Amino acid sequence: MTTPNITRATLRKALHTLHQPSIRTLTTRTTTYTLNTGAKIPALGFGTFQDPDSQEHSVSQALKKGMRLIDTARVYNVEQQVGLGIKRSGIPREDIFLGTKLWCNNYHPDDVERAVDDSLRDLDTSYVDLLLMHYPCTFKRGEERFPRDSEGRMIHGETTYVDTWKAMERVSKTGKVRAIGVSNFSKGEIETLIRESSTVPAVHQMEVHPYLQQKGFNEWLRAQGIHVVQFSPLGNMNDFYRQTGWSKEIAHMMRVIDQPILKDIGQKYGKSPVQVVLAWGINSGRSVIPKSVIDWQIEENLAADFELQPEDMAQIATLDAKARFNDPSLDYEWRLYSDLEGIDGTVRGRTH
């Protein structure tokens, strides 16, 4: 019997293939969750914090490429640009889940519907799918978003977040708002809303990432039927947390996406650490709203809805450092997150 000739090039190619790490065959999903209102919310969305000059193009591109959840807020000063981006995309409004947030100077019950109308005007839409209360602290009524006294300290309003919530309940009956929720609330503050009103929040938008996993709080929210939307899902990747006046020392720790564990998991799936982190949030039953104004990053984020194996989820669980980067408590004169993890090291300083 003769042995077939094998060239050195063929042998090298075979050996190279043999030593390549095996990459799982992945299916990119388009996961949605059902809110306690019965509405569907996408697992993967688009955040619009910062970069006002880029938002029209970026929102349009994100929608054209397949994003269907757009998150914004009155205080971001980008609602007009977001509205223009939605129109420019050509995607029908009814195919988009659009959420915005009420800012703290409009929390007086007599101001809530007018503030919603202002947002609807700028977004150029007749309704939003979700309206959130941005923080539980009320600021003095008026045009000034950060009203301060002569010493530079924030001036609080005369009403409570419960009063605001009841006004939001009334607006939800007009058709201008299809679901209501909160953001940056503590467990106790949400319990107060549930106890003193007739509406359980549909959503709690809060800081969640591998460095701040808040496992117990997440489980409690799920048990209440409250869906979690993760802001800052990539943790301290955003320079804002290193530059704001109340920047905490922990904001300067290694960026989440530079963690070797995440790089190793990414190699296993043929994905980047960013995609792994976003997939971790989605595999945990939450929605994630990364922000980007760069086209290739938007495409990368869209490919982040895939299944992670249990052993990889367990590895990511070891990264929990209870590191909360968003904490303007001393600027807002309100102890935010009072019964939650990660409130150590709060710094006094101005947001703006």
Short mmCIF file of C-alpha atoms in Angstrom, two decimals, residues 80-283:
data_model
loop_
_atom_site.label_atom_id
_atom_site.label_comp_id
_atom_site.label_asym_id
_atom_site.label_seq_id
_atom_site.Cartn_x
_atom_site.Cartn_y
_atom_site.Cartn_z
CA GLN A 80 -35.62 66.63 19.57
CA GLN A 81 -32.68 64.83 17.99
CA VAL A 82 -34.11 61.44 18.99
CA GLY A 83 -37.43 62.36 17.39
CA LEU A 84 -35.70 63.43 14.19
CA GLY A 85 -33.69 60.20 14.17
CA ILE A 86 -36.85 58.11 14.47
CA LYS A 87 -38.42 59.95 11.53
CA ARG A 88 -35.23 59.70 9.47
CA SER A 89 -35.00 55.95 10.02
CA GLY A 90 -38.27 55.25 8.22
CA ILE A 91 -39.17 52.61 10.83
CA PRO A 92 -42.88 52.79 11.74
CA ARG A 93 -43.47 54.35 15.14
CA GLU A 94 -45.58 51.37 16.27
CA ASP A 95 -42.56 49.08 15.77
CA ILE A 96 -40.44 51.09 18.21
CA PHE A 97 -40.45 50.92 22.02
CA LEU A 98 -39.67 54.50 23.06
CA GLY A 99 -39.06 55.54 26.65
CA THR A 100 -38.23 58.87 28.26
CA LYS A 101 -37.83 60.19 31.80
CA LEU A 102 -39.43 62.95 33.81
CA TRP A 103 -36.86 65.25 35.43
CA CYS A 104 -36.89 66.23 39.11
CA ASN A 105 -37.94 69.88 38.65
CA ASN A 106 -41.22 68.72 37.07
CA TYR A 107 -42.32 66.41 39.87
CA HIS A 108 -45.09 68.64 41.23
CA PRO A 109 -48.39 66.90 40.38
CA ASP A 110 -49.60 69.99 38.52
CA ASP A 111 -46.50 69.93 36.27
CA VAL A 112 -46.34 66.27 35.25
CA GLU A 113 -48.74 66.21 32.29
CA ARG A 114 -47.37 69.48 30.91
CA ALA A 115 -43.84 68.04 31.14
CA VAL A 116 -44.99 64.91 29.30
CA ASP A 117 -46.51 67.12 26.60
CA ASP A 118 -43.18 68.94 26.25
CA SER A 119 -41.39 65.64 25.73
CA LEU A 120 -43.99 64.42 23.23
CA ARG A 121 -43.66 67.67 21.29
CA ASP A 122 -39.88 67.38 21.06
CA LEU A 123 -39.96 63.66 20.29
CA ASP A 124 -42.64 64.41 17.66
CA THR A 125 -44.85 61.54 18.77
CA SER A 126 -48.33 61.23 20.26
CA TYR A 127 -47.23 58.79 22.98
CA VAL A 128 -44.28 57.16 24.68
CA ASP A 129 -44.23 53.47 25.49
CA LEU A 130 -42.63 54.12 28.88
CA LEU A 131 -42.33 57.12 31.20
CA LEU A 132 -39.91 56.85 34.10
CA MET A 133 -39.38 59.01 37.17
CA HIS A 134 -35.67 59.74 36.80
CA TYR A 135 -34.79 59.89 40.53
CA PRO A 136 -36.85 59.73 43.73
CA CYS A 137 -35.76 63.23 44.87
CA THR A 138 -37.91 66.23 44.00
CA PHE A 139 -36.33 69.55 43.07
CA LYS A 140 -37.91 73.00 43.35
CA ARG A 141 -40.52 73.72 40.65
CA GLY A 142 -39.48 75.95 37.80
CA GLU A 143 -37.40 76.15 34.65
CA GLU A 144 -34.11 75.52 36.44
CA ARG A 145 -33.27 71.83 36.30
CA PHE A 146 -30.69 72.06 39.08
CA PRO A 147 -32.08 74.76 41.39
CA ARG A 148 -29.51 75.77 44.03
CA ASP A 149 -29.44 78.11 46.98
CA SER A 150 -26.83 80.83 47.59
CA GLU A 151 -24.44 78.20 48.93
CA GLY A 152 -24.83 76.02 45.86
CA ARG A 153 -26.93 73.35 47.57
CA MET A 154 -29.84 71.76 45.78
CA ILE A 155 -33.29 73.12 46.67
CA HIS A 156 -35.90 70.41 47.11
CA GLY A 157 -39.53 70.61 46.05
CA GLU A 158 -42.48 70.64 48.41
CA THR A 159 -44.10 67.42 47.15
CA THR A 160 -43.02 63.77 47.31
CA TYR A 161 -42.25 61.12 44.72
CA VAL A 162 -45.54 59.44 45.72
CA ASP A 163 -47.42 62.58 44.64
CA THR A 164 -45.51 62.50 41.34
CA TRP A 165 -46.28 58.81 40.86
CA LYS A 166 -50.01 59.37 41.32
CA ALA A 167 -49.87 62.14 38.71
CA MET A 168 -48.07 59.74 36.35
CA GLU A 169 -50.85 57.22 36.95
CA ARG A 170 -53.37 59.82 35.82
CA VAL A 171 -51.37 60.66 32.69
CA SER A 172 -51.15 56.96 31.81
CA LYS A 173 -54.95 56.95 31.49
CA THR A 174 -54.81 59.64 28.75
CA GLY A 175 -53.03 57.44 26.21
CA LYS A 176 -49.97 59.71 26.16
CA VAL A 177 -48.02 57.19 28.23
CA ARG A 178 -48.48 53.43 27.88
CA ALA A 179 -46.48 52.30 30.91
CA ILE A 180 -44.90 54.00 33.91
CA GLY A 181 -41.86 53.11 35.95
CA VAL A 182 -38.99 54.46 38.01
CA SER A 183 -35.23 54.82 37.87
CA ASN A 184 -32.57 54.99 40.61
CA PHE A 185 -34.99 54.04 43.40
CA SER A 186 -34.16 52.07 46.51
CA LYS A 187 -36.08 48.95 47.51
CA GLY A 188 -37.82 50.87 50.30
CA GLU A 189 -38.89 53.65 47.94
CA ILE A 190 -40.42 51.15 45.52
CA GLU A 191 -42.19 49.41 48.40
CA THR A 192 -43.67 52.78 49.36
CA LEU A 193 -45.00 53.31 45.83
CA ILE A 194 -46.57 49.86 45.75
CA ARG A 195 -48.13 50.36 49.18
CA GLU A 196 -49.47 53.86 48.55
CA SER A 197 -50.68 53.63 44.95
CA SER A 198 -52.61 51.33 42.67
CA THR A 199 -49.87 50.75 40.09
CA VAL A 200 -46.81 48.52 40.42
CA PRO A 201 -43.99 50.04 38.33
CA ALA A 202 -43.60 48.28 35.00
CA VAL A 203 -39.85 48.96 34.93
CA HIS A 204 -37.03 49.90 37.25
CA GLN A 205 -34.09 51.31 35.31
CA MET A 206 -30.93 51.06 37.39
CA GLU A 207 -27.19 50.63 37.29
CA VAL A 208 -26.31 46.97 36.75
CA HIS A 209 -23.09 45.52 35.35
CA PRO A 210 -20.65 42.75 36.34
CA TYR A 211 -19.08 45.02 38.99
CA LEU A 212 -22.52 45.83 40.50
CA GLN A 213 -24.75 42.78 40.15
CA GLN A 214 -27.27 43.48 42.96
CA LYS A 215 -28.45 39.87 42.89
CA GLY A 216 -30.83 40.08 45.84
CA PHE A 217 -32.45 43.30 44.65
CA ASN A 218 -32.83 41.92 41.12
CA GLU A 219 -34.54 38.81 42.48
CA TRP A 220 -36.89 40.92 44.60
CA LEU A 221 -37.83 43.13 41.62
CA ARG A 222 -38.55 40.05 39.52
CA ALA A 223 -40.80 38.69 42.27
CA GLN A 224 -42.77 41.97 42.18
CA GLY A 225 -43.25 41.71 38.41
CA ILE A 226 -40.98 44.72 37.80
CA HIS A 227 -38.74 44.45 34.74
CA VAL A 228 -35.16 45.74 35.08
CA VAL A 229 -33.50 47.85 32.40
CA GLN A 230 -29.75 48.17 32.98
CA PHE A 231 -28.21 51.58 32.46
CA SER A 232 -24.41 51.77 32.25
CA PRO A 233 -24.41 48.05 31.39
CA LEU A 234 -20.69 48.34 30.59
CA GLY A 235 -19.92 49.83 34.00
CA ASN A 236 -17.13 52.38 34.13
CA MET A 237 -16.42 52.33 30.40
CA ASN A 238 -18.05 55.78 30.18
CA ASP A 239 -15.58 58.58 31.01
CA PHE A 240 -18.45 60.52 32.62
CA TYR A 241 -17.94 58.52 35.82
CA ARG A 242 -14.29 59.60 35.98
CA GLN A 243 -14.98 63.25 35.14
CA THR A 244 -18.14 64.25 37.03
CA GLY A 245 -17.78 66.31 40.20
CA TRP A 246 -18.85 63.39 42.40
CA SER A 247 -16.63 60.81 40.73
CA LYS A 248 -15.85 58.00 43.19
CA GLU A 249 -12.40 56.49 43.53
CA ILE A 250 -13.70 53.11 42.38
CA ALA A 251 -14.62 54.63 38.99
CA HIS A 252 -10.90 54.51 38.20
CA MET A 253 -10.59 50.75 38.73
CA MET A 254 -9.92 48.47 35.76
CA ARG A 255 -12.66 48.89 33.18
CA VAL A 256 -15.16 46.04 33.23
CA ILE A 257 -14.45 45.15 29.61
CA ASP A 258 -10.71 44.78 30.31
CA GLN A 259 -11.30 41.90 32.72
CA PRO A 260 -9.36 38.79 31.54
CA ILE A 261 -12.34 36.54 32.40
CA LEU A 262 -14.51 38.40 29.92
CA LYS A 263 -11.82 38.25 27.24
CA ASP A 264 -11.48 34.49 27.73
CA ILE A 265 -15.24 33.95 27.54
CA GLY A 266 -15.37 36.14 24.44
CA GLN A 267 -12.75 33.99 22.69
CA LYS A 268 -14.85 30.92 23.40
CA TYR A 269 -17.81 32.42 21.55
CA GLY A 270 -15.98 34.51 18.98
CA LYS A 271 -17.32 37.65 20.68
CA SER A 272 -15.86 40.80 22.22
CA PRO A 273 -15.88 41.47 25.99
CA VAL A 274 -18.52 44.18 25.33
CA GLN A 275 -20.79 41.63 23.70
CA VAL A 276 -20.23 39.17 26.54
CA VAL A 277 -21.21 41.78 29.15
CA LEU A 278 -24.38 42.70 27.27
CA ALA A 279 -25.25 39.03 26.77
CA TRP A 280 -24.80 38.47 30.52
CA GLY A 281 -27.47 41.09 31.21
CA ILE A 282 -29.87 39.61 28.68
CA ASN A 283 -29.26 36.05 29.88
#
